[in-house]
Structure formats: C-alpha cells, structure tokens
PDB file of C-alpha atoms in Angstrom:
ATOM      1  CA  MET A 362      -8.160  -0.972  14.339  1.00 47.00           C
ATOM      2  CA  SER A 363      -4.199  -1.947  14.003  1.00 51.00           C
ATOM      3  CA  SER A 364      -2.492  -1.544  10.347  1.00 54.00           C
ATOM      4  CA  HIS A 365       0.605  -3.226   9.545  1.00 57.00           C
ATOM      5  CA  VAL A 366       2.160  -0.700   6.863  1.00 60.00           C
ATOM      6  CA  ILE A 367       4.355  -2.456   4.557  1.00 59.00           C
ATOM      7  CA  ARG A 368       5.726   0.294   2.803  1.00 52.00           C
ATOM      8  CA  ALA A 369       5.255   4.182   2.707  1.00 44.00           C
ATOM      9  CA  GLN A 370       6.137   7.204   0.737  1.00 45.00           C
ATOM     10  CA  HIS A 371       5.378   9.139   3.285  1.00 34.00           C
ATOM     11  CA  THR A 372       6.330  10.267   6.499  1.00 28.00           C
ATOM     12  CA  ALA A 373       6.036   7.926   9.838  1.00 27.00           C
ATOM     13  CA  SER A 374       3.256  10.371  11.502  1.00 25.00           C
ATOM     14  CA  GLU A 375       0.973  10.234   8.078  1.00 28.00           C
ATOM     15  CA  THR A 376       1.209   6.306   7.755  1.00 28.00           C
ATOM     16  CA  ALA A 377       0.800   4.974  11.481  1.00 28.00           C
ATOM     17  CA  SER A 378      -2.903   5.424  11.110  1.00 36.00           C
ATOM     18  CA  HIS A 379      -4.953   6.347   8.146  1.00 39.00           C
ATOM     19  CA  PRO A 380      -8.385   7.659   8.521  1.00 41.00           C
ATOM     20  CA  ASP A 381      -9.812   6.092   5.144  1.00 40.00           C
ATOM     21  CA  LEU A 382      -8.358   2.748   6.523  1.00 44.00           C
ATOM     22  CA  GLU A 383     -10.213   2.854   9.516  1.00 46.00           C
ATOM     23  CA  GLY A 384     -13.180   3.943   8.056  1.00 48.00           C
ATOM     24  CA  ALA A 385     -13.262   1.622   4.795  1.00 47.00           C
ATOM     25  CA  VAL A 386     -11.302  -1.634   5.442  1.00 51.00           C
ATOM     26  CA  GLY A 387     -13.977  -2.529   7.763  1.00 51.00           C
ATOM     27  CA  THR A 388     -16.688  -2.204   5.386  1.00 47.00           C
ATOM     28  CA  VAL A 389     -15.139  -4.828   3.144  1.00 52.00           C
ATOM     29  CA  ARG A 390     -16.820  -7.694   4.260  1.00 47.00           C
ATOM     30  CA  PRO A 391     -20.645  -6.660   4.383  1.00 45.00           C
ATOM     31  CA  THR A 392     -22.666  -8.892   6.514  1.00 42.00           C
ATOM     32  CA  GLY A 393     -26.291 -10.355   5.978  1.00 41.00           C
ATOM     33  CA  SER A 394     -25.191 -10.098   2.116  1.00 40.00           C
ATOM     34  CA  THR A 395     -26.977 -12.922  -0.402  1.00 33.00           C
ATOM     35  CA  GLU A 396     -26.161 -11.553  -3.905  1.00 34.00           C
ATOM     36  CA  ALA A 397     -24.109 -13.456  -5.634  1.00 27.00           C
ATOM     37  CA  GLU A 398     -22.606 -10.038  -7.591  1.00 27.00           C
ATOM     38  CA  LYS A 399     -22.170  -6.841  -6.668  1.00 30.00           C
ATOM     39  CA  THR A 400     -22.428  -5.898  -3.385  1.00 30.00           C
ATOM     40  CA  TYR A 401     -23.112  -1.756  -2.319  1.00 30.00           C
ATOM     41  CA  ARG A 402     -22.311  -0.528   0.962  1.00 33.00           C
ATOM     42  CA  GLN A 403     -24.708   2.312   1.574  1.00 32.00           C
ATOM     43  CA  GLN A 404     -22.482   3.930   4.538  1.00 33.00           C
ATOM     44  CA  SER A 405     -20.031   6.419   3.794  1.00 36.00           C
ATOM     45  CA  ALA A 406     -16.551   6.280   5.668  1.00 42.00           C
ATOM     46  CA  PRO A 407     -15.076   9.708   7.017  1.00 45.00           C
ATOM     47  CA  GLY A 408     -12.596  11.296   4.335  1.00 50.00           C
ATOM     48  CA  LEU A 409     -14.274   9.358   1.333  1.00 54.00           C
ATOM     49  CA  SER A 410     -15.764  11.199  -1.671  1.00 59.00           C
ATOM     50  CA  ALA A 411     -18.154   8.025  -2.597  1.00 69.00           C
ATOM     51  CA  VAL A 412     -19.543   5.372  -0.913  1.00 77.00           C
ATOM     52  CA  PRO A 413     -17.496   2.613  -0.549  1.00 85.00           C
ATOM     53  CA  VAL A 414     -18.294  -0.791  -2.680  1.00 89.00           C
ATOM     54  CA  ALA A 415     -17.616  -4.400  -1.879  1.00 89.00           C
ATOM     55  CA  PHE A 416     -17.612  -7.408  -4.133  1.00 89.00           C
ATOM     56  CA  PRO A 417     -17.620 -11.269  -3.525  1.00 90.00           C
ATOM     57  CA  VAL A 418     -14.659 -13.144  -4.961  1.00 91.00           C
ATOM     58  CA  SER A 419     -16.146 -16.788  -5.407  1.00 86.00           C
ATOM     59  CA  GLY A 420     -12.338 -18.187  -6.321  1.00 83.00           C
ATOM     60  CA  GLY A 421     -13.929 -19.702  -9.518  1.00 84.00           C
ATOM     61  CA  PRO A 422     -12.464 -19.653 -12.893  1.00 84.00           C
ATOM     62  CA  GLN A 423     -13.784 -16.326 -13.770  1.00 93.00           C
ATOM     63  CA  CYS A 424     -13.214 -14.386 -10.421  1.00 93.00           C
ATOM     64  CA  PHE A 425     -10.585 -12.261 -11.673  1.00 95.00           C
ATOM     65  CA  ALA A 426     -12.213 -11.059 -14.506  1.00 96.00           C
ATOM     66  CA  ARG A 427     -15.324 -10.486 -12.668  1.00 96.00           C
ATOM     67  CA  ALA A 428     -13.092  -8.419  -9.832  1.00 96.00           C
ATOM     68  CA  ARG A 429     -11.263  -6.520 -13.007  1.00 97.00           C
ATOM     69  CA  ASP A 430     -14.596  -5.915 -14.639  1.00 97.00           C
ATOM     70  CA  PHE A 431     -16.330  -4.417 -11.054  1.00 96.00           C
ATOM     71  CA  THR A 432     -13.208  -2.421 -10.446  1.00 97.00           C
ATOM     72  CA  ARG A 433     -13.411  -0.889 -14.110  1.00 97.00           C
ATOM     73  CA  GLU A 434     -16.908  -0.111 -13.668  1.00 95.00           C
ATOM     74  CA  THR A 435     -16.795   1.267 -10.044  1.00 95.00           C
ATOM     75  CA  LEU A 436     -13.970   3.846 -11.480  1.00 95.00           C
ATOM     76  CA  ARG A 437     -15.823   4.668 -14.102  1.00 94.00           C
ATOM     77  CA  ARG A 438     -18.773   5.603 -11.879  1.00 93.00           C
ATOM     78  CA  TRP A 439     -16.454   7.744  -9.717  1.00 92.00           C
ATOM     79  CA  SER A 440     -14.884   9.247 -12.822  1.00 92.00           C
ATOM     80  CA  LEU A 441     -11.650   7.772 -12.357  1.00 94.00           C
ATOM     81  CA  ASP A 442     -11.074   6.208 -15.652  1.00 93.00           C
ATOM     82  CA  HIS A 443      -7.838   7.315 -16.007  1.00 94.00           C
ATOM     83  CA  CYS A 444      -6.616   5.388 -12.773  1.00 95.00           C
ATOM     84  CA  CYS A 445      -7.942   1.828 -14.285  1.00 96.00           C
ATOM     85  CA  ASP A 446      -4.923   0.575 -15.216  1.00 97.00           C
ATOM     86  CA  ASP A 447      -2.715   0.710 -12.328  1.00 97.00           C
ATOM     87  CA  THR A 448      -5.731  -0.109  -9.790  1.00 98.00           C
ATOM     88  CA  VAL A 449      -6.864  -3.090 -11.871  1.00 98.00           C
ATOM     89  CA  THR A 450      -3.376  -4.467 -11.873  1.00 97.00           C
ATOM     90  CA  VAL A 451      -3.468  -4.149  -7.635  1.00 98.00           C
ATOM     91  CA  VAL A 452      -7.004  -5.627  -7.415  1.00 97.00           C
ATOM     92  CA  THR A 453      -5.607  -8.455  -9.547  1.00 96.00           C
ATOM     93  CA  GLU A 454      -2.529  -9.104  -7.541  1.00 96.00           C
ATOM     94  CA  LEU A 455      -4.523  -8.502  -4.282  1.00 96.00           C
ATOM     95  CA  THR A 456      -7.138 -10.964  -5.099  1.00 96.00           C
ATOM     96  CA  ALA A 457      -4.625 -13.850  -6.554  1.00 93.00           C
ATOM     97  CA  ASN A 458      -3.004 -13.783  -3.554  1.00 93.00           C
ATOM     98  CA  ALA A 459      -6.244 -14.102  -1.231  1.00 94.00           C
ATOM     99  CA  VAL A 460      -7.361 -16.954  -3.820  1.00 92.00           C
ATOM    100  CA  THR A 461      -4.015 -18.921  -3.834  1.00 91.00           C
ATOM    101  CA  HIS A 462      -3.035 -18.183  -0.492  1.00 88.00           C
ATOM    102  CA  ALA A 463      -5.892 -17.942   1.795  1.00 89.00           C
ATOM    103  CA  LEU A 464      -8.882 -19.616   0.178  1.00 85.00           C
ATOM    104  CA  PRO A 465      -7.563 -23.287   0.443  1.00 84.00           C
ATOM    105  CA  TYR A 466      -7.067 -22.710   4.089  1.00 82.00           C
ATOM    106  CA  ALA A 467     -10.029 -20.949   4.641  1.00 81.00           C
ATOM    107  CA  PRO A 468     -11.865 -22.512   7.957  1.00 77.00           C
ATOM    108  CA  VAL A 469     -15.421 -24.053   7.223  1.00 78.00           C
ATOM    109  CA  GLY A 470     -18.017 -21.566   7.255  1.00 73.00           C
ATOM    110  CA  THR A 471     -16.032 -18.280   7.009  1.00 75.00           C
ATOM    111  CA  ASP A 472     -17.139 -15.355   4.569  1.00 75.00           C
ATOM    112  CA  GLY A 473     -14.616 -16.433   1.890  1.00 86.00           C
ATOM    113  CA  ILE A 474     -13.097 -13.330   0.127  1.00 91.00           C
ATOM    114  CA  TRP A 475     -14.364  -9.979  -0.547  1.00 92.00           C
ATOM    115  CA  LEU A 476     -12.744  -7.129  -2.693  1.00 94.00           C
ATOM    116  CA  GLY A 477     -13.633  -3.597  -1.379  1.00 93.00           C
ATOM    117  CA  LEU A 478     -13.060   0.055  -3.142  1.00 94.00           C
ATOM    118  CA  ALA A 479     -13.079   3.591  -1.559  1.00 92.00           C
ATOM    119  CA  VAL A 480     -12.083   6.804  -3.045  1.00 90.00           C
ATOM    120  CA  GLY A 481     -10.645  10.036  -1.166  1.00 87.00           C
ATOM    121  CA  PRO A 482      -9.278  13.142  -1.919  1.00 86.00           C
ATOM    122  CA  GLY A 483      -6.666  11.938  -4.497  1.00 89.00           C
ATOM    123  CA  HIS A 484      -6.620   8.403  -3.815  1.00 91.00           C
ATOM    124  CA  VAL A 485      -8.422   5.065  -4.408  1.00 94.00           C
ATOM    125  CA  LEU A 486      -7.951   2.356  -1.274  1.00 94.00           C
ATOM    126  CA  CYS A 487      -8.172  -1.328  -2.869  1.00 95.00           C
ATOM    127  CA  ALA A 488      -8.534  -4.022  -0.015  1.00 95.00           C
ATOM    128  CA  VAL A 489      -9.244  -7.343  -0.109  1.00 94.00           C
ATOM    129  CA  ALA A 490     -10.579  -9.299   2.805  1.00 92.00           C
ATOM    130  CA  ASP A 491      -9.852 -12.937   3.503  1.00 92.00           C
ATOM    131  CA  PRO A 492     -10.731 -15.480   6.135  1.00 91.00           C
ATOM    132  CA  VAL A 493      -6.911 -16.475   6.951  1.00 91.00           C
ATOM    133  CA  ASP A 494      -4.874 -14.865   9.846  1.00 89.00           C
ATOM    134  CA  ARG A 495      -1.394 -15.523   8.045  1.00 88.00           C
ATOM    135  CA  PRO A 496      -0.187 -12.072   6.945  1.00 88.00           C
ATOM    136  CA  PRO A 497       1.200 -11.497   3.167  1.00 88.00           C
ATOM    137  CA  VAL A 498       4.598 -12.562   2.657  1.00 82.00           C
ATOM    138  CA  VAL A 499       7.128 -10.460   0.344  1.00 82.00           C
ATOM    139  CA  ARG A 500       9.609 -12.259  -1.720  1.00 73.00           C
ATOM    140  CA  HIS A 501      13.212 -11.146  -1.501  1.00 69.00           C
ATOM    141  CA  SER A 502      15.485 -10.455  -3.998  1.00 61.00           C
ATOM    142  CA  GLY A 503      17.492 -13.668  -3.555  1.00 57.00           C
ATOM    143  CA  ASP A 504      14.514 -15.794  -4.650  1.00 57.00           C
ATOM    144  CA  ASP A 505      14.354 -17.220  -7.941  1.00 60.00           C
ATOM    145  CA  VAL A 506      13.733 -14.292 -10.622  1.00 58.00           C
ATOM    146  CA  LEU A 507      12.470 -16.426 -13.051  1.00 56.00           C
ATOM    147  CA  GLU A 508       9.893 -17.926 -10.936  1.00 60.00           C
ATOM    148  CA  GLU A 509       6.399 -17.348 -12.420  1.00 61.00           C
ATOM    149  CA  HIS A 510       5.213 -16.746  -9.361  1.00 60.00           C
ATOM    150  CA  GLY A 511       5.718 -14.344  -6.469  1.00 64.00           C
ATOM    151  CA  ARG A 512       6.101 -10.833  -7.634  1.00 74.00           C
ATOM    152  CA  GLY A 513       2.607  -9.743  -6.670  1.00 84.00           C
ATOM    153  CA  LEU A 514       3.201  -7.678  -4.073  1.00 88.00           C
ATOM    154  CA  HIS A 515       6.240  -6.366  -5.603  1.00 87.00           C
ATOM    155  CA  LEU A 516       3.693  -4.819  -8.519  1.00 91.00           C
ATOM    156  CA  ILE A 517       1.658  -3.326  -5.453  1.00 94.00           C
ATOM    157  CA  ASP A 518       4.428  -1.959  -3.987  1.00 93.00           C
ATOM    158  CA  ALA A 519       5.624  -0.399  -7.261  1.00 94.00           C
ATOM    159  CA  LEU A 520       2.137   1.254  -7.910  1.00 95.00           C
ATOM    160  CA  SER A 521       0.933   2.189  -4.720  1.00 94.00           C
ATOM    161  CA  ARG A 522       1.538   5.013  -2.268  1.00 92.00           C
ATOM    162  CA  ARG A 523       1.492   2.593   0.669  1.00 92.00           C
ATOM    163  CA  TRP A 524       0.470  -0.592   1.048  1.00 93.00           C
ATOM    164  CA  GLY A 525      -0.023  -3.064   4.378  1.00 92.00           C
ATOM    165  CA  TRP A 526      -2.523  -5.632   6.018  1.00 91.00           C
ATOM    166  CA  THR A 527      -4.842  -5.400   9.173  1.00 91.00           C
ATOM    167  CA  ARG A 528      -5.865  -8.019  11.097  1.00 89.00           C
ATOM    168  CA  ASN A 529      -9.887  -8.501  11.401  1.00 86.00           C
ATOM    169  CA  SER A 530     -12.464 -10.124  13.998  1.00 82.00           C
ATOM    170  CA  PRO A 531     -12.595 -12.518  15.121  1.00 83.00           C
ATOM    171  CA  THR A 532     -10.488 -14.080  12.022  1.00 83.00           C
ATOM    172  CA  GLY A 533      -8.325 -13.399   8.953  1.00 89.00           C
ATOM    173  CA  LYS A 534      -7.176  -9.889   7.288  1.00 92.00           C
ATOM    174  CA  THR A 535      -7.496  -6.987   4.795  1.00 93.00           C
ATOM    175  CA  VAL A 536      -4.580  -6.882   2.673  1.00 94.00           C
ATOM    176  CA  TRP A 537      -5.096  -2.904   1.391  1.00 94.00           C
ATOM    177  CA  ALA A 538      -3.385  -0.719  -0.843  1.00 95.00           C
ATOM    178  CA  LEU A 539      -3.429   3.261  -1.156  1.00 94.00           C
ATOM    179  CA  LEU A 540      -3.173   4.393  -4.979  1.00 95.00           C
ATOM    180  CA  PRO A 541      -2.550   7.525  -6.537  1.00 94.00           C
ATOM    181  CA  ALA A 542      -6.007   8.972  -8.297  1.00 89.00           C
ATOM    182  CA  PRO A 543      -5.499  12.531  -9.274  1.00 83.00           C
ATOM    183  CA  ARG A 544      -8.745  14.232 -10.505  1.00 77.00           C
ATOM    184  CA  ARG A 545      -8.818  15.313 -14.225  1.00 72.00           C
ATOM    185  CA  GLY A 546      -9.512  18.640 -15.321  1.00 61.00           C
TER     186      GLY A 546
END
C-alpha cells in the first residue's frame, strides 16, 4: 500500500510508511456488509489496541450527524472521550469532502463512502474511503479567505499529527488523518 503523506510533524523515516495505515486503512470498506448502520470489523490490525470500526456514509441529509454520533460513541467505548472534539471535527471535514467532491462523481455500482476509525498507542486514525481516484486538493493562501468552503483540509492539517491519502484498488482513495490520543490517568 502506498500512502501519500501531505503533512507530517515527524521525521521522514516515521512518515514513509505507518504500520497502522497499512493494517487499518484497508479495513475502512468492509466487503459484503448489508447493514444500513454501524458495521464493526471483527479483525484487528497490527499495532492497534482496539478493533478497527467502519461506518457507511450515505450522503443523505443526516449523514454528518450520524458520522459524528458514530465517532463519539466509538471514542467513548475506547475510553477516549477527551479526544472527541478534535476527532469529530476531523471526521466531519473528511466526510464532507468525500460527500462534496467524490460522491457526485462516483461510478455506478461502487461501494460509496465509508468512515473508518482505529486506535493505537497514543493516537486515533480517522479514514474516509470514497470511490473516486482524484486526490484531495489543498487550497493555498492566495485563495479567497472569505470563501465559505475550502478550509477543511487546513483544519485537518492543524488538528492531526499527519494526514494524507492512499489509492484503493481497483478504484477510489482513502483520505486519512492521525490524531494524538493520549490516555488519561
């Protein structure tokens, strides 16, 4: 699996390949799932302290609220309530980007959008898989600062240790963000 790291606060050797990405990003799109709501993966990925979970994002009017609820409930189960605000913000932005920039262009018969969460020592991995190959595009500082849209990837960049995207096979991509998640106590 080849990940494209957009930003990293670590050394090059740490960002070239992250073991949690190799193990968990691939679990974002469960195969054979017919549940309309929460879909939990029953396999663990190397280096993760909890089973990665995935959730289908419909793109309908309630999809962002459902993605936020799924994220809060998952973090609560993992005893990471204190990480909810930043993680929910990142999940909302990743999901909004997929719904806005991928769903309208999705080929007929593709899997749609999936939100995945995984936790490892000191971090939470958020990943959103969509069926479109186009990579995420970061707006640059010369763009209109009064524009209502276009700040999501900057928020993700500010809140995460690192983020990037991975091409899926045969089509699509997964945009991921690694957030700090220190244990309490």
